[in-house]
Amino acid sequence: MRDAHSWDVRVEPSVTSPARLAALDALAQARRRDEYVAPLVERAARQRSLQESDHALAVLLAKGVVRTRGTLDEAIARFTRIERLEPQILDVLRLAAFELLFLGTPAHAAVDEAVSAAKRTRPQAASLVNAVLRRVAANAAGFPWGDSSTDRDALARMAGCPRWLVDALFADLGEAPAREALSALAAEPPVYGRVNTLLANRDDALAALSAEGIAVEPSPPDDCAFRALEPHAFARSDALGRDLAFACDAAAQYVALQLTASAPQLLVEVGAGRGTKTLVALGRLASRGVAPRLVAIEPNEWRARTLEQRLAHSGVDAVDVIVADVRDAGARGLKPGSADAVLVDAPCTGTGTLRRHPEAVWRLTPEDVTRLSSLQREILEAASVFVREGGILVYSTCSVLVAENEDVVNGFLGSAPGATFAPAPLDPQPPAEWQRFATHDGFFRSWPSTDGPDGHFVARLTRSG
C-alpha cells in the first residue's frame, strides 16, 4: 500500500502517449550509449515539441524508471523470465510498471499504452507485455507488498532503492532521518541558487530575477542564498546566463562558507570540479574586501577548463588551475605548508544527492563505500601537507554515510599525517533552521528532505604545528 510519501502524481491517460514515447526514446538511448537519461529525455521532449505538461511527464517517467529500476525488475520478474526479454521490451515493461506501482496510473491506460508501444518495436511481444502487465496491475494495490513501517524490504521497494542502502541509512542517520531521506528520493528536489557577488550585489541580482518574473524566497545558509520557486524558469533566466546568480544546493553553499571566516591569502581547493563552491567562497570573501590567490586542483581536464572559464567570466584572475590528482607529483608544485585554507571536496558515493542522479541509485554497491572511503583518506592526507601552521583544513563530501565522513576524518586525526590537526568549531555555525544537522563531533551532516537541501558533510580542522 502507498503511504503519504509515495509518488503523488496522477496521470491522465488522454495526454500521456507523447510523453511515454519521449521517455521510451530517452531510455533506449541511455541504455545504448551508457549516458545519463536526464539530458536525453529533455532533448527527446524538445524534438517532439511537447507541451509543458507532457514535457514534465516525460522527464518524470524516464528519470523515475531509471531511479527505481531494481524494484521494477523485481516486480516484472515475478511473472516472466526477465533475462530473456529484449532490451526494448524491458524498457516498455519497466515504464508501465513504474506507472502502475509508483504513479497509480489506471491499469487500462498503462497496459494499453504499453501494448501499443510494444507493437511499434516488436509486434510479436505485444501479447507477453499484455499478460505480464495485467498481472503486475492485479498486484499493484498491495505494493510495496509489506508494511513499510516495520518491513525494510517493503520500505526499500516503496523508495525504489536497494535494501542495503536502506540498512545503511538507518544505521548511520537513525530511523526518522533515514525515512526522510528515502522519501526525498521520490520527490523532485528543490532548486537553490546564490547571488554571484563577484559580479553583482545581492539587491541588484535579486531585482534582475524579479524583473524576469522569477520568484525566489530566502534560504539558509545566509542572505545571498535563495530557493527558486520556479526551477525551470530560473534555469532559463537571463540573470543565470549572465552569471549574476548561479545554481548551488543550499548545504553545499554552507560547506564553501567554512573557508571564509578568516582572510586567507592563499586558498587551495582539492577536487574543485566546475568551481561552484569556489564561486561561493570567493564571492563571500570579495564582499569583505578579501581577494586571495586560488590554487584549484582538479583531476578531470574538462571540469578544470570549465572552472577556469567560470572564474574568468566572474573577473577572478589570481588563480592557478592544476589538472592533477593531489596524490600525484603533478600537484606538488604547490609548496607544503603554504596555504591558509584548504578545501578537500572528496569524491564519494553521492548518497546525499541521489535524487539528482537517478542512475546512481542502482549502480552503487557496498563495495563502493569501502573503496571510496579508502580513497578519501588518501586524498585528505595528501592535501593536508599544504596547510600552514594555524591554517584550516576543510573536508567535505556529498555523502551521508559515516564511513565516508566521520570515519575518514577521525581516522585521519589518529594518523601520523593528521597528528598536528584538531577539530575546530564550524564557522559560521549552522543557521537555526539547520541545528539538527550539527553532529555530536562538531561536524555538519545534512540529509535530503522533500523540502530541504541535499545531504552534505563538512568538518573543519586546524593545524597547530
XYZ file of C-alpha atoms in Angstrom:
465
model
C 0.000 0.000 0.000
C 1.158 3.540 -0.653
C 1.757 5.936 2.193
C 1.824 9.722 2.267
C 5.382 9.796 0.961
C 4.784 7.857 -2.261
C 4.732 9.497 -5.663
C 1.844 11.944 -5.720
C 1.438 12.411 -9.493
C -1.727 11.170 -11.139
C -1.573 10.625 -14.875
C -4.479 11.252 -17.192
C -4.326 8.638 -19.974
C -5.598 11.024 -22.632
C -2.426 13.127 -22.504
C 0.301 10.614 -21.750
C 1.125 8.930 -25.061
C 3.533 11.636 -26.377
C 5.293 11.704 -23.025
C 5.597 7.914 -22.976
C 7.148 7.893 -26.437
C 9.686 10.549 -25.467
C 10.518 8.682 -22.255
C 10.972 5.370 -24.084
C 13.188 7.045 -26.653
C 15.373 8.503 -23.890
C 15.552 5.198 -22.032
C 16.664 3.398 -25.190
C 19.331 5.996 -25.943
C 20.611 5.963 -22.374
C 20.900 2.187 -22.494
C 22.630 2.049 -25.863
C 25.035 4.907 -25.216
C 25.534 4.366 -21.483
C 24.647 8.031 -20.927
C 22.614 9.899 -18.328
C 18.910 9.876 -19.040
C 18.096 13.439 -17.893
C 19.612 15.343 -20.854
C 18.377 12.684 -23.273
C 14.747 12.978 -22.190
C 14.955 16.776 -22.327
C 16.175 16.503 -25.911
C 13.539 13.914 -26.834
C 10.791 16.120 -25.403
C 12.035 19.173 -27.299
C 12.328 17.245 -30.552
C 8.671 16.259 -30.226
C 7.665 19.828 -29.309
C 5.800 18.518 -26.281
C 3.548 20.837 -24.363
C 4.830 21.777 -20.920
C 2.717 19.204 -19.078
C 3.796 16.368 -21.398
C 7.396 17.541 -21.247
C 7.346 17.383 -17.443
C 5.688 13.968 -17.514
C 8.276 12.580 -19.947
C 11.043 13.703 -17.597
C 9.246 12.179 -14.613
C 8.755 8.854 -16.396
C 12.279 8.493 -17.769
C 14.056 9.532 -14.590
C 11.629 7.564 -12.439
C 12.189 4.341 -14.377
C 15.952 4.688 -14.054
C 15.785 5.577 -10.366
C 13.528 2.626 -9.421
C 14.913 0.114 -11.918
C 15.701 -2.668 -9.448
C 12.276 -2.548 -7.849
C 10.589 -2.570 -11.260
C 12.655 -5.567 -12.343
C 11.687 -7.407 -9.159
C 8.019 -6.821 -9.954
C 8.354 -7.869 -13.584
C 10.432 -10.954 -12.718
C 7.529 -12.294 -10.661
C 5.668 -13.020 -13.883
C 8.256 -13.644 -16.596
C 11.901 -14.604 -17.056
C 13.355 -11.143 -17.255
C 16.740 -12.284 -18.554
C 15.071 -13.478 -21.791
C 13.436 -10.157 -22.599
C 14.750 -7.972 -25.385
C 16.019 -4.634 -24.041
C 13.415 -2.515 -25.821
C 10.587 -4.684 -24.480
C 12.040 -4.498 -20.994
C 12.004 -0.697 -21.352
C 8.280 -0.853 -22.157
C 7.558 -3.143 -19.215
C 9.578 -1.033 -16.803
C 7.851 2.171 -17.834
C 4.381 0.681 -17.442
C 5.318 -0.983 -14.137
C 6.590 2.359 -12.862
C 3.263 3.931 -13.728
C 1.298 1.157 -12.082
C 3.361 0.926 -8.890
C 4.582 4.469 -8.311
C 2.179 6.759 -10.162
C -1.127 4.988 -9.641
C -1.946 5.193 -13.353
C -5.203 3.334 -14.149
C -4.393 -0.200 -15.236
C -6.204 0.016 -18.571
C -4.237 3.127 -19.544
C -0.811 1.814 -18.544
C -1.353 -1.633 -20.064
C -2.977 -0.454 -23.289
C -0.292 2.151 -23.927
C 2.466 -0.372 -23.194
C 0.968 -2.888 -25.605
C 0.775 -0.146 -28.233
C 4.414 0.758 -27.625
C 5.440 -2.891 -27.872
C 3.687 -3.219 -31.215
C 5.752 -0.313 -32.548
C 9.028 -2.088 -31.798
C 8.318 -5.844 -31.612
C 4.717 -6.777 -32.547
C 5.125 -10.426 -31.564
C 5.931 -9.351 -27.984
C 2.646 -7.493 -27.504
C 0.799 -10.471 -26.016
C 3.584 -11.099 -23.494
C 3.593 -7.437 -22.489
C -0.164 -7.537 -22.041
C -0.069 -10.689 -19.917
C 2.778 -9.581 -17.659
C 1.420 -6.105 -17.038
C -2.078 -7.307 -16.281
C -0.590 -9.439 -13.519
C 1.527 -6.558 -12.269
C -1.590 -4.376 -12.280
C -3.544 -7.016 -10.353
C -0.882 -6.920 -7.624
C -0.292 -3.150 -7.639
C -2.862 -2.431 -4.947
C -0.730 -4.289 -2.401
C 2.525 -2.557 -3.333
C 5.085 -2.443 -1.688
C 3.932 -5.902 -0.603
C 4.536 -5.433 3.077
C 4.252 -2.883 5.866
C 6.894 -0.255 5.157
C 6.731 0.932 8.781
C 8.158 -2.386 10.003
C 9.397 -4.277 6.926
C 12.585 -2.836 5.450
C 12.196 -4.865 2.252
C 8.841 -3.183 1.728
C 10.385 0.194 2.569
C 13.132 -0.391 0.003
C 10.513 -1.217 -2.637
C 8.450 1.842 -1.766
C 11.558 4.050 -2.071
C 12.666 2.228 -5.214
C 16.159 1.587 -3.889
C 18.345 -1.377 -2.833
C 17.816 -2.919 0.590
C 21.488 -2.424 1.542
C 21.064 1.316 1.143
C 18.037 1.349 3.457
C 20.028 -0.513 6.095
C 22.993 1.851 5.716
C 20.807 4.944 6.092
C 19.086 3.551 9.174
C 22.441 2.664 10.744
C 24.108 6.000 10.025
C 21.273 8.532 10.235
C 18.759 6.939 12.558
C 15.243 5.891 11.631
C 13.458 9.244 11.259
C 16.160 10.961 9.155
C 16.597 7.790 7.096
C 12.900 7.679 6.252
C 13.035 11.370 5.414
C 15.961 10.781 3.053
C 14.225 7.818 1.406
C 11.038 9.830 0.906
C 13.102 12.541 -0.778
C 14.148 10.060 -3.475
C 10.593 10.117 -4.793
C 10.249 13.890 -4.967
C 11.574 16.489 -7.360
C 14.387 18.195 -5.435
C 14.248 21.885 -4.593
C 16.477 24.176 -6.645
C 18.653 26.595 -4.696
C 20.671 29.474 -6.048
C 23.132 32.072 -4.914
C 23.938 35.631 -5.844
C 27.321 35.857 -7.552
C 28.743 38.712 -5.519
C 31.832 38.733 -7.719
C 29.642 40.332 -10.413
C 26.616 41.823 -8.666
C 25.387 42.875 -5.272
C 22.547 40.980 -3.685
C 19.803 43.532 -4.295
C 20.663 44.028 -7.971
C 20.823 40.300 -8.693
C 17.506 39.594 -6.994
C 15.963 42.571 -8.776
C 17.148 41.161 -12.105
C 15.454 37.851 -11.339
C 12.285 39.619 -10.240
C 12.237 41.670 -13.447
C 12.077 38.395 -15.370
C 9.134 37.267 -13.262
C 11.176 34.622 -11.446
C 10.059 34.148 -7.866
C 12.584 33.250 -5.179
C 12.491 33.023 -1.407
C 15.254 33.425 1.184
C 17.078 30.285 2.220
C 19.829 29.289 4.616
C 22.754 29.489 4.960
C 22.976 33.297 4.535
C 21.474 36.340 2.857
C 22.948 35.562 -0.581
C 21.236 32.170 -0.796
C 17.744 31.643 -2.167
C 15.355 28.979 -3.324
C 13.982 29.240 -6.842
C 10.216 28.699 -6.700
C 10.050 28.167 -10.469
C 13.083 25.985 -11.203
C 12.592 25.660 -14.949
C 12.199 29.423 -15.379
C 15.263 30.023 -13.225
C 17.292 27.602 -15.365
C 16.384 29.621 -18.477
C 16.789 33.062 -16.910
C 18.941 35.801 -18.324
C 20.292 36.545 -14.847
C 21.615 33.000 -14.664
C 23.012 33.263 -18.174
C 24.887 36.439 -17.226
C 26.229 34.768 -14.051
C 24.555 37.297 -11.772
C 23.390 34.198 -9.904
C 24.138 30.507 -10.137
C 22.542 27.267 -9.030
C 24.018 25.604 -5.950
C 22.465 23.416 -3.286
C 21.996 25.284 -0.037
C 24.021 22.833 2.065
C 26.826 22.899 -0.493
C 26.942 26.664 -0.061
C 27.379 26.183 3.670
C 30.363 23.905 3.007
C 32.110 26.620 0.984
C 31.451 29.266 3.623
C 33.683 27.317 6.025
C 36.645 28.738 4.097
C 35.688 32.348 4.653
C 35.886 33.033 8.403
C 39.420 34.440 8.146
C 41.147 36.423 5.413
C 43.248 33.811 3.579
C 45.979 34.953 1.225
C 46.360 31.513 -0.369
C 43.326 29.278 -0.784
C 43.635 25.729 -2.143
C 40.680 23.707 -3.398
C 41.224 19.988 -3.982
C 38.621 18.385 -6.230
C 37.455 21.811 -7.366
C 35.140 20.437 -10.037
C 33.421 23.112 -12.121
C 34.046 25.733 -9.464
C 30.636 26.188 -7.862
C 31.899 26.080 -4.276
C 34.812 28.222 -5.471
C 32.411 30.967 -6.533
C 30.622 30.773 -3.181
C 33.826 31.142 -1.192
C 35.436 33.814 -3.369
C 32.205 35.785 -3.540
C 31.829 35.858 0.228
C 35.483 36.857 0.659
C 35.165 39.567 -2.006
C 32.195 41.087 -0.159
C 34.609 41.584 2.752
C 37.347 43.033 0.571
C 39.464 39.851 0.592
C 40.891 38.553 -2.699
C 43.098 35.506 -2.088
C 45.233 33.725 -4.609
C 43.484 30.474 -5.528
C 45.083 27.182 -6.468
C 42.475 24.744 -7.777
C 43.472 21.084 -8.145
C 41.107 19.061 -10.324
C 41.969 15.720 -11.993
C 39.311 15.984 -14.714
C 40.501 18.251 -17.515
C 37.023 19.186 -18.790
C 35.913 20.255 -15.306
C 39.165 22.156 -14.806
C 38.697 24.116 -18.026
C 35.076 24.841 -17.155
C 36.241 26.155 -13.788
C 38.771 28.441 -15.494
C 36.090 29.830 -17.801
C 33.611 30.444 -14.979
C 36.177 32.215 -12.837
C 37.448 34.317 -15.744
C 33.888 35.364 -16.554
C 33.470 36.439 -12.917
C 36.641 38.508 -13.033
C 38.879 36.206 -10.997
C 42.433 36.311 -12.333
C 44.547 35.339 -9.304
C 44.031 31.633 -9.940
C 46.167 28.651 -10.881
C 44.354 25.544 -12.088
C 46.327 22.323 -11.796
C 44.958 19.336 -13.704
C 46.190 16.538 -11.474
C 45.386 14.060 -8.752
C 46.510 15.656 -5.489
C 48.253 12.385 -4.596
C 50.463 12.588 -7.692
C 53.567 14.589 -8.410
C 51.626 16.903 -10.742
C 50.096 18.703 -7.780
C 53.361 19.029 -5.896
C 54.329 22.322 -7.480
C 52.419 23.817 -4.573
C 54.716 24.412 -1.626
C 53.937 22.367 1.516
C 52.766 24.442 4.454
C 51.947 27.452 2.284
C 48.121 27.546 2.279
C 45.977 29.443 4.745
C 42.954 27.319 3.932
C 42.496 24.045 2.040
C 39.175 22.561 0.968
C 39.064 18.855 0.163
C 35.880 18.202 -1.798
C 36.328 14.452 -1.898
C 34.935 12.017 -4.475
C 32.204 9.992 -2.799
C 29.191 7.739 -3.314
C 26.900 10.767 -3.570
C 24.319 9.212 -1.253
C 23.270 12.716 -0.254
C 22.426 13.703 -3.834
C 20.873 10.523 -5.260
C 17.596 12.274 -6.059
C 19.506 14.390 -8.585
C 21.380 11.406 -10.070
C 18.889 8.598 -10.726
C 21.429 6.292 -12.393
C 23.476 6.109 -9.197
C 20.740 4.526 -7.072
C 21.147 1.055 -8.562
C 24.785 1.353 -9.637
C 26.143 1.902 -6.138
C 27.273 -1.099 -4.086
C 28.538 -1.524 -0.524
C 31.953 -2.197 -2.056
C 31.918 1.342 -3.486
C 31.632 2.727 0.043
C 34.690 0.777 1.167
C 36.702 1.692 -1.915
C 35.863 5.390 -1.772
C 36.451 5.763 1.959
C 39.991 4.494 1.424
C 40.489 6.926 -1.456
C 39.083 9.811 0.611
C 41.562 9.124 3.396
C 44.462 9.137 0.911
C 43.323 12.423 -0.628
C 42.832 14.066 2.760
C 46.312 13.054 3.869
C 47.884 14.269 0.613
C 46.091 17.625 0.790
C 46.892 18.212 4.452
C 50.585 18.863 3.751
C 49.708 22.170 2.063
C 48.151 23.666 5.220
C 50.360 26.128 7.113
C 50.634 26.218 10.882
C 47.470 27.852 12.163
C 45.698 27.244 8.862
C 42.455 25.376 8.304
C 41.636 22.150 6.506
C 38.023 21.653 5.435
C 36.851 18.166 4.452
C 33.602 17.718 2.574
C 31.536 15.084 0.770
C 28.018 14.819 -0.613
C 27.563 11.509 1.189
C 25.521 10.855 4.318
C 27.396 7.681 5.285
C 29.607 7.606 8.370
C 32.255 5.508 6.611
C 32.921 8.359 4.175
C 32.602 11.169 6.675
C 33.246 10.860 10.410
C 35.292 7.680 9.996
C 37.562 9.293 7.402
C 38.122 12.426 9.487
C 38.662 10.581 12.752
C 40.958 8.082 11.056
C 42.983 10.949 9.636
C 43.224 12.669 13.028
C 44.542 9.448 14.529
C 47.200 9.015 11.852
C 50.732 10.414 11.576
C 49.780 12.923 8.837
C 46.871 14.139 10.950
C 48.735 14.314 14.268
C 49.104 18.110 14.109
C 45.436 18.711 13.281
C 42.471 19.050 15.606
C 38.742 19.641 15.103
C 37.758 23.305 15.068
C 34.315 24.814 15.579
C 32.301 25.347 12.431
C 32.487 28.979 11.334
C 29.904 30.118 10.530
C 27.836 27.943 12.810
C 24.843 26.186 11.228
C 21.832 28.527 10.987
C 18.995 27.942 13.411
C 16.945 26.054 10.821
C 19.770 23.544 10.420
C 20.740 22.836 14.015
C 19.558 19.252 13.581
C 22.389 18.743 11.083
C 25.096 19.548 13.656
C 26.742 16.314 14.837
C 27.988 15.367 18.299
C 31.556 15.535 16.934
C 31.148 19.181 15.993
C 30.742 18.449 12.299
C 27.844 19.200 9.927
C 25.927 16.487 8.117
C 22.671 17.272 6.352
C 20.405 14.708 4.743
C 17.890 15.116 1.914
C 14.299 16.003 2.614
C 11.406 16.670 0.279
C 11.533 20.370 1.094
C 15.141 20.898 2.099
C 18.764 20.725 0.972
C 20.741 17.729 -0.208
C 22.993 15.658 2.009
C 26.414 17.222 2.571
C 29.092 16.676 5.200
C 31.731 19.144 6.359
C 34.425 19.041 9.031
C 36.700 21.955 9.872
C 40.182 21.216 11.214
C 43.071 23.452 12.281
C 46.787 22.770 12.168
C 48.692 23.517 15.362
C 52.232 22.901 14.235
